[in-house]
Amino acid sequence: MELLEIEEILFDQETIEKKVAELATRIAHDYVGKDLILISILKGAITFTADLMRRIPYPITLDFVRASSYGMGSERLREIRITKDIEMDIKGRHVLLVDCIIDSGETMDCLLKRYEERNPASLNAVVLLDKRSRRIVDVPLAYRGFEIPDKFVVGYGIDCAEQYRNLPYIAALRHAPGQ
Ligand code: IMP
Ligand code: MG
């Protein structure tokens, strides 16, 4: 892990913690008395999910999905492939998809469509970071942490070529991958 590649820290631990607590409070309030299942999008969302779920003060369930994308995703849409699907039945349950970062929106769009077909009682999404200026597909986000500029970020679960996920803060890299 090359820390010299870090340009600036965008959100430190304390700032992230406050935002996660704020989101968790809203979510806990909105789903009280409901059968809530969090679907965490591997691998990036693990840190966010772990912090978020520990702030929900009643029983919930947790599952994971892993999506990989192919293609460049500028004009033509990328192909999203599910390499590991959830294991639980979500029919009639309240589903909240959890991701660390949304960029073009294609991954979240694909997952929302996929799980809508399984007839959940409700289906929403929470993301910690939103690169809104990069959006190609309009995706409804019920909960959103921070809007960020078009920079390549790492840390708090988010990687660059599988590195940096363990950083406790979120930082922008000096060079985006491939530059
Ligand atoms: P989308 O389908 O374009 O919205 O892409 C979402 C996925 O792209 C995220 O779940 C991340 O895996 C990855 N991604 C997007 N922006 C970044 C970034 O700045 N750093 C690391 N991964 C990113
Ligand atoms: Mg990645």
PDB file of C-alpha atoms and ligand atoms in Angstrom:
ATOM      1  CA  MET A   1       0.000   0.000   0.000  1.00  0.00           C
ATOM      2  CA  GLU A   2       1.564   3.232  -1.167  1.00  0.00           C
ATOM      3  CA  LEU A   3       0.442   5.997   1.169  1.00  0.00           C
ATOM      4  CA  LEU A   4       2.374   8.552  -0.877  1.00  0.00           C
ATOM      5  CA  GLU A   5      -0.319   8.101  -3.493  1.00  0.00           C
ATOM      6  CA  ILE A   6      -2.848   9.735  -1.189  1.00  0.00           C
ATOM      7  CA  GLU A   7      -3.592  13.299  -2.245  1.00  0.00           C
ATOM      8  CA  GLU A   8      -5.882  14.382   0.560  1.00  0.00           C
ATOM      9  CA  ILE A   9      -8.098  13.011   3.284  1.00  0.00           C
ATOM     10  CA  LEU A  10     -11.685  13.850   2.384  1.00  0.00           C
ATOM     11  CA  PHE A  11     -13.405  12.442   5.469  1.00  0.00           C
ATOM     12  CA  ASP A  12     -11.657  11.507   8.699  1.00  0.00           C
ATOM     13  CA  GLN A  13     -12.865   8.832  11.125  1.00  0.00           C
ATOM     14  CA  GLU A  14     -14.858  11.217  13.284  1.00  0.00           C
ATOM     15  CA  THR A  15     -16.646  12.790  10.313  1.00  0.00           C
ATOM     16  CA  ILE A  16     -17.542   9.373   8.907  1.00  0.00           C
ATOM     17  CA  GLU A  17     -18.767   8.173  12.285  1.00  0.00           C
ATOM     18  CA  LYS A  18     -21.088  11.165  12.680  1.00  0.00           C
ATOM     19  CA  LYS A  19     -22.551  10.718   9.214  1.00  0.00           C
ATOM     20  CA  VAL A  20     -23.068   6.981   9.681  1.00  0.00           C
ATOM     21  CA  ALA A  21     -24.795   7.639  13.011  1.00  0.00           C
ATOM     22  CA  GLU A  22     -27.063  10.202  11.317  1.00  0.00           C
ATOM     23  CA  LEU A  23     -28.011   7.774   8.538  1.00  0.00           C
ATOM     24  CA  ALA A  24     -28.552   4.922  11.011  1.00  0.00           C
ATOM     25  CA  THR A  25     -30.861   7.077  13.125  1.00  0.00           C
ATOM     26  CA  ARG A  26     -33.037   7.859  10.109  1.00  0.00           C
ATOM     27  CA  ILE A  27     -33.043   4.251   8.929  1.00  0.00           C
ATOM     28  CA  ALA A  28     -33.801   2.875  12.402  1.00  0.00           C
ATOM     29  CA  HIS A  29     -36.718   5.292  12.673  1.00  0.00           C
ATOM     30  CA  ASP A  30     -38.120   4.471   9.206  1.00  0.00           C
ATOM     31  CA  TYR A  31     -37.991   0.685   9.622  1.00  0.00           C
ATOM     32  CA  VAL A  32     -39.102   0.308  13.207  1.00  0.00           C
ATOM     33  CA  GLY A  33     -41.494  -2.662  13.548  1.00  0.00           C
ATOM     34  CA  LYS A  34     -40.582  -3.886  10.050  1.00  0.00           C
ATOM     35  CA  ASP A  35     -38.724  -6.995   8.960  1.00  0.00           C
ATOM     36  CA  LEU A  36     -35.564  -5.249   7.670  1.00  0.00           C
ATOM     37  CA  ILE A  37     -32.908  -7.034   5.671  1.00  0.00           C
ATOM     38  CA  LEU A  38     -29.709  -5.229   4.740  1.00  0.00           C
ATOM     39  CA  ILE A  39     -28.074  -6.357   1.519  1.00  0.00           C
ATOM     40  CA  SER A  40     -24.456  -5.295   1.624  1.00  0.00           C
ATOM     41  CA  ILE A  41     -22.689  -4.969  -1.736  1.00  0.00           C
ATOM     42  CA  LEU A  42     -19.321  -6.709  -1.553  1.00  0.00           C
ATOM     43  CA  LYS A  43     -16.618  -5.928  -1.064  1.00  0.00           C
ATOM     44  CA  GLY A  44     -16.578  -2.165  -0.659  1.00  0.00           C
ATOM     45  CA  ALA A  45     -19.626  -1.818   1.581  1.00  0.00           C
ATOM     46  CA  ILE A  46     -18.422  -4.086   4.389  1.00  0.00           C
ATOM     47  CA  THR A  47     -17.024  -1.356   6.632  1.00  0.00           C
ATOM     48  CA  PHE A  48     -19.998   0.946   6.141  1.00  0.00           C
ATOM     49  CA  THR A  49     -22.422  -1.951   6.682  1.00  0.00           C
ATOM     50  CA  ALA A  50     -20.685  -3.090   9.863  1.00  0.00           C
ATOM     51  CA  ASP A  51     -20.820   0.420  11.343  1.00  0.00           C
ATOM     52  CA  LEU A  52     -24.354   1.142  10.154  1.00  0.00           C
ATOM     53  CA  MET A  53     -25.958  -2.074  11.407  1.00  0.00           C
ATOM     54  CA  ARG A  54     -24.450  -1.758  14.877  1.00  0.00           C
ATOM     55  CA  ARG A  55     -26.326   1.518  15.269  1.00  0.00           C
ATOM     56  CA  ILE A  56     -29.713  -0.043  14.515  1.00  0.00           C
ATOM     57  CA  PRO A  57     -31.060  -0.910  17.958  1.00  0.00           C
ATOM     58  CA  TYR A  58     -33.396  -3.807  17.044  1.00  0.00           C
ATOM     59  CA  PRO A  59     -33.093  -7.149  15.225  1.00  0.00           C
ATOM     60  CA  ILE A  60     -32.375  -7.029  11.507  1.00  0.00           C
ATOM     61  CA  THR A  61     -30.930  -9.571   9.073  1.00  0.00           C
ATOM     62  CA  LEU A  62     -27.950  -9.278   6.768  1.00  0.00           C
ATOM     63  CA  ASP A  63     -27.046 -10.732   3.400  1.00  0.00           C
ATOM     64  CA  PHE A  64     -24.413 -10.067   0.744  1.00  0.00           C
ATOM     65  CA  VAL A  65     -24.253  -9.699  -3.010  1.00  0.00           C
ATOM     66  CA  ARG A  66     -21.177  -9.269  -5.148  1.00  0.00           C
ATOM     67  CA  ALA A  67     -21.410  -7.524  -8.509  1.00  0.00           C
ATOM     68  CA  SER A  68     -18.653  -7.053 -11.052  1.00  0.00           C
ATOM     69  CA  SER A  69     -18.791  -4.760 -14.027  1.00  0.00           C
ATOM     70  CA  TYR A  70     -17.251  -5.109 -17.434  1.00  0.00           C
ATOM     71  CA  GLY A  71     -16.652  -2.471 -20.069  1.00  0.00           C
ATOM     72  CA  MET A  72     -15.729   1.178 -19.775  1.00  0.00           C
ATOM     73  CA  GLY A  73     -19.096   2.750 -19.046  1.00  0.00           C
ATOM     74  CA  SER A  74     -18.807   6.152 -20.667  1.00  0.00           C
ATOM     75  CA  GLU A  75     -21.335   6.102 -23.501  1.00  0.00           C
ATOM     76  CA  ARG A  76     -22.332   2.459 -23.651  1.00  0.00           C
ATOM     77  CA  LEU A  77     -23.646   0.892 -20.505  1.00  0.00           C
ATOM     78  CA  ARG A  78     -21.358  -1.618 -18.828  1.00  0.00           C
ATOM     79  CA  GLU A  79     -22.406  -5.157 -18.257  1.00  0.00           C
ATOM     80  CA  ILE A  80     -22.978  -5.907 -14.573  1.00  0.00           C
ATOM     81  CA  ARG A  81     -22.558  -9.524 -13.529  1.00  0.00           C
ATOM     82  CA  ILE A  82     -23.570 -10.998 -10.190  1.00  0.00           C
ATOM     83  CA  THR A  83     -20.724 -13.209  -9.005  1.00  0.00           C
ATOM     84  CA  LYS A  84     -22.342 -14.019  -5.639  1.00  0.00           C
ATOM     85  CA  ASP A  85     -26.052 -13.584  -4.999  1.00  0.00           C
ATOM     86  CA  ILE A  86     -27.941 -13.210  -1.730  1.00  0.00           C
ATOM     87  CA  GLU A  87     -28.971 -16.400   0.022  1.00  0.00           C
ATOM     88  CA  MET A  88     -32.170 -15.267   1.724  1.00  0.00           C
ATOM     89  CA  ASP A  89     -35.715 -15.102   0.416  1.00  0.00           C
ATOM     90  CA  ILE A  90     -36.708 -11.422   0.320  1.00  0.00           C
ATOM     91  CA  LYS A  91     -40.351 -11.850  -0.725  1.00  0.00           C
ATOM     92  CA  GLY A  92     -42.567  -9.705   1.480  1.00  0.00           C
ATOM     93  CA  ARG A  93     -39.625  -8.301   3.405  1.00  0.00           C
ATOM     94  CA  HIS A  94     -38.228  -4.773   3.674  1.00  0.00           C
ATOM     95  CA  VAL A  95     -34.959  -4.634   1.783  1.00  0.00           C
ATOM     96  CA  LEU A  96     -32.281  -1.971   2.024  1.00  0.00           C
ATOM     97  CA  LEU A  97     -29.328  -2.195  -0.378  1.00  0.00           C
ATOM     98  CA  VAL A  98     -26.123  -0.827   1.160  1.00  0.00           C
ATOM     99  CA  ASP A  99     -23.200   0.468  -0.906  1.00  0.00           C
ATOM    100  CA  CYS A 100     -20.205   2.592  -0.066  1.00  0.00           C
ATOM    101  CA  ILE A 101     -20.092   4.607  -3.274  1.00  0.00           C
ATOM    102  CA  ILE A 102     -22.284   5.294  -6.286  1.00  0.00           C
ATOM    103  CA  ASP A 103     -20.748   6.511  -9.511  1.00  0.00           C
ATOM    104  CA  SER A 104     -22.540   5.903 -12.854  1.00  0.00           C
ATOM    105  CA  GLY A 105     -25.394   4.257 -10.931  1.00  0.00           C
ATOM    106  CA  GLU A 106     -25.330   1.148 -13.131  1.00  0.00           C
ATOM    107  CA  THR A 107     -24.510  -1.307 -10.339  1.00  0.00           C
ATOM    108  CA  MET A 108     -27.279  -0.030  -8.064  1.00  0.00           C
ATOM    109  CA  ASP A 109     -29.748   0.191 -10.938  1.00  0.00           C
ATOM    110  CA  CYS A 110     -29.041  -3.425 -11.889  1.00  0.00           C
ATOM    111  CA  LEU A 111     -29.443  -4.651  -8.307  1.00  0.00           C
ATOM    112  CA  LEU A 112     -32.633  -2.682  -7.664  1.00  0.00           C
ATOM    113  CA  LYS A 113     -34.194  -4.197 -10.801  1.00  0.00           C
ATOM    114  CA  ARG A 114     -32.982  -7.671  -9.898  1.00  0.00           C
ATOM    115  CA  TYR A 115     -34.455  -7.626  -6.394  1.00  0.00           C
ATOM    116  CA  GLU A 116     -37.676  -5.828  -7.326  1.00  0.00           C
ATOM    117  CA  GLU A 117     -38.576  -8.951  -9.310  1.00  0.00           C
ATOM    118  CA  ARG A 118     -38.499 -11.008  -6.110  1.00  0.00           C
ATOM    119  CA  ASN A 119     -41.421  -9.009  -4.683  1.00  0.00           C
ATOM    120  CA  PRO A 120     -40.037  -7.498  -1.480  1.00  0.00           C
ATOM    121  CA  ALA A 121     -42.446  -5.461   0.677  1.00  0.00           C
ATOM    122  CA  SER A 122     -40.187  -2.461  -0.001  1.00  0.00           C
ATOM    123  CA  LEU A 123     -36.840  -1.869  -1.660  1.00  0.00           C
ATOM    124  CA  ASN A 124     -34.547   1.095  -1.023  1.00  0.00           C
ATOM    125  CA  ALA A 125     -30.888   2.026  -1.197  1.00  0.00           C
ATOM    126  CA  VAL A 126     -28.375   3.723   1.073  1.00  0.00           C
ATOM    127  CA  VAL A 127     -24.961   4.914  -0.109  1.00  0.00           C
ATOM    128  CA  LEU A 128     -22.293   6.639   1.902  1.00  0.00           C
ATOM    129  CA  LEU A 129     -20.646   8.492  -0.989  1.00  0.00           C
ATOM    130  CA  ASP A 130     -22.338   9.910  -4.064  1.00  0.00           C
ATOM    131  CA  LYS A 131     -20.340  10.985  -7.140  1.00  0.00           C
ATOM    132  CA  ARG A 132     -23.433  12.636  -8.478  1.00  0.00           C
ATOM    133  CA  SER A 133     -21.817  14.401 -11.436  1.00  0.00           C
ATOM    134  CA  ARG A 134     -20.900  10.996 -12.906  1.00  0.00           C
ATOM    135  CA  ARG A 135     -24.395   9.554 -12.936  1.00  0.00           C
ATOM    136  CA  ILE A 136     -25.533   7.857 -16.165  1.00  0.00           C
ATOM    137  CA  VAL A 137     -28.584   6.041 -14.794  1.00  0.00           C
ATOM    138  CA  ASP A 138     -31.006   7.861 -12.545  1.00  0.00           C
ATOM    139  CA  VAL A 139     -31.271   5.766  -9.387  1.00  0.00           C
ATOM    140  CA  PRO A 140     -33.573   6.573  -6.473  1.00  0.00           C
ATOM    141  CA  LEU A 141     -31.522   6.826  -3.274  1.00  0.00           C
ATOM    142  CA  ALA A 142     -33.506   6.884  -0.055  1.00  0.00           C
ATOM    143  CA  TYR A 143     -30.408   7.694   2.040  1.00  0.00           C
ATOM    144  CA  ARG A 144     -27.148   9.318   1.048  1.00  0.00           C
ATOM    145  CA  GLY A 145     -24.136  10.307   3.131  1.00  0.00           C
ATOM    146  CA  PHE A 146     -21.833  12.728   1.333  1.00  0.00           C
ATOM    147  CA  GLU A 147     -21.857  14.086  -2.192  1.00  0.00           C
ATOM    148  CA  ILE A 148     -18.274  14.021  -3.491  1.00  0.00           C
ATOM    149  CA  PRO A 149     -16.486  15.475  -6.526  1.00  0.00           C
ATOM    150  CA  ASP A 150     -15.298  13.329  -9.426  1.00  0.00           C
ATOM    151  CA  LYS A 151     -12.162  12.024  -7.718  1.00  0.00           C
ATOM    152  CA  PHE A 152     -10.969   8.463  -7.251  1.00  0.00           C
ATOM    153  CA  VAL A 153     -11.366   7.677  -3.567  1.00  0.00           C
ATOM    154  CA  VAL A 154     -10.159   4.851  -1.330  1.00  0.00           C
ATOM    155  CA  GLY A 155     -10.436   3.720   2.276  1.00  0.00           C
ATOM    156  CA  TYR A 156     -13.220   2.698   4.660  1.00  0.00           C
ATOM    157  CA  GLY A 157     -13.728  -0.452   2.564  1.00  0.00           C
ATOM    158  CA  ILE A 158     -13.189   1.179  -0.828  1.00  0.00           C
ATOM    159  CA  ASP A 159     -10.284  -0.094  -2.913  1.00  0.00           C
ATOM    160  CA  CYS A 160      -7.967   0.685  -5.743  1.00  0.00           C
ATOM    161  CA  ALA A 161      -6.868  -2.629  -7.256  1.00  0.00           C
ATOM    162  CA  GLU A 162      -7.786  -4.336  -3.951  1.00  0.00           C
ATOM    163  CA  GLN A 163      -5.532  -2.048  -1.895  1.00  0.00           C
ATOM    164  CA  TYR A 164      -6.390   0.631   0.709  1.00  0.00           C
ATOM    165  CA  ARG A 165      -9.641  -0.974   1.953  1.00  0.00           C
ATOM    166  CA  ASN A 166      -8.309  -1.016   5.524  1.00  0.00           C
ATOM    167  CA  LEU A 167      -7.702   2.731   5.785  1.00  0.00           C
ATOM    168  CA  PRO A 168      -9.988   4.061   8.544  1.00  0.00           C
ATOM    169  CA  TYR A 169     -10.558   7.328   6.644  1.00  0.00           C
ATOM    170  CA  ILE A 170     -11.645   8.177   3.087  1.00  0.00           C
ATOM    171  CA  ALA A 171      -9.009   9.736   0.867  1.00  0.00           C
ATOM    172  CA  ALA A 172      -8.591  10.867  -2.729  1.00  0.00           C
ATOM    173  CA  LEU A 173      -5.771   9.321  -4.727  1.00  0.00           C
ATOM    174  CA  ARG A 174      -3.306  11.494  -6.614  1.00  0.00           C
ATOM    175  CA  HIS A 175      -3.717   9.448  -9.760  1.00  0.00           C
ATOM    176  CA  ALA A 176      -6.885   7.620 -10.759  1.00  0.00           C
ATOM    177  CA  PRO A 177      -6.133   4.034 -11.825  1.00  0.00           C
ATOM    178  CA  GLY A 178      -4.654   3.844 -15.303  1.00  0.00           C
ATOM    179  CA  GLN A 179      -3.438   7.465 -15.244  1.00  0.00           C
TER     180      GLN A 179
HETATM  181  P1  IMP B   1     -21.275   2.451 -10.618  1.00  0.00           P
HETATM  182  O1  IMP B   1     -21.914   1.202 -11.117  1.00  0.00           O
HETATM  183  O2  IMP B   1     -20.623   3.218 -11.750  1.00  0.00           O
HETATM  184  O3  IMP B   1     -22.198   3.352  -9.826  1.00  0.00           O
HETATM  185  O4  IMP B   1     -20.056   2.036  -9.766  1.00  0.00           O
HETATM  186  C1  IMP B   1     -20.118   1.674  -8.491  1.00  0.00           C
HETATM  187  C2  IMP B   1     -18.880   0.893  -8.125  1.00  0.00           C
HETATM  188  O5  IMP B   1     -17.703   1.384  -8.775  1.00  0.00           O
HETATM  189  C3  IMP B   1     -18.615   1.050  -6.650  1.00  0.00           C
HETATM  190  O6  IMP B   1     -19.346   0.101  -5.910  1.00  0.00           O
HETATM  191  C4  IMP B   1     -17.118   0.880  -6.598  1.00  0.00           C
HETATM  192  O7  IMP B   1     -16.797  -0.494  -6.539  1.00  0.00           O
HETATM  193  C5  IMP B   1     -16.612   1.431  -7.907  1.00  0.00           C
HETATM  194  N1  IMP B   1     -16.131   2.817  -7.753  1.00  0.00           N
HETATM  195  C6  IMP B   1     -16.707   3.940  -8.219  1.00  0.00           C
HETATM  196  N2  IMP B   1     -16.008   5.034  -7.906  1.00  0.00           N
HETATM  197  C7  IMP B   1     -14.943   4.603  -7.187  1.00  0.00           C
HETATM  198  C8  IMP B   1     -13.839   5.277  -6.527  1.00  0.00           C
HETATM  199  O8  IMP B   1     -13.680   6.512  -6.536  1.00  0.00           O
HETATM  200  N3  IMP B   1     -12.955   4.471  -5.887  1.00  0.00           N
HETATM  201  C9  IMP B   1     -13.070   3.116  -5.848  1.00  0.00           C
HETATM  202  N4  IMP B   1     -14.079   2.452  -6.413  1.00  0.00           N
HETATM  203  C10 IMP B   1     -15.022   3.198  -7.093  1.00  0.00           C
HETATM  204 MG    MG B   2     -13.179  -1.764  -6.763  1.00  0.00          MG
END
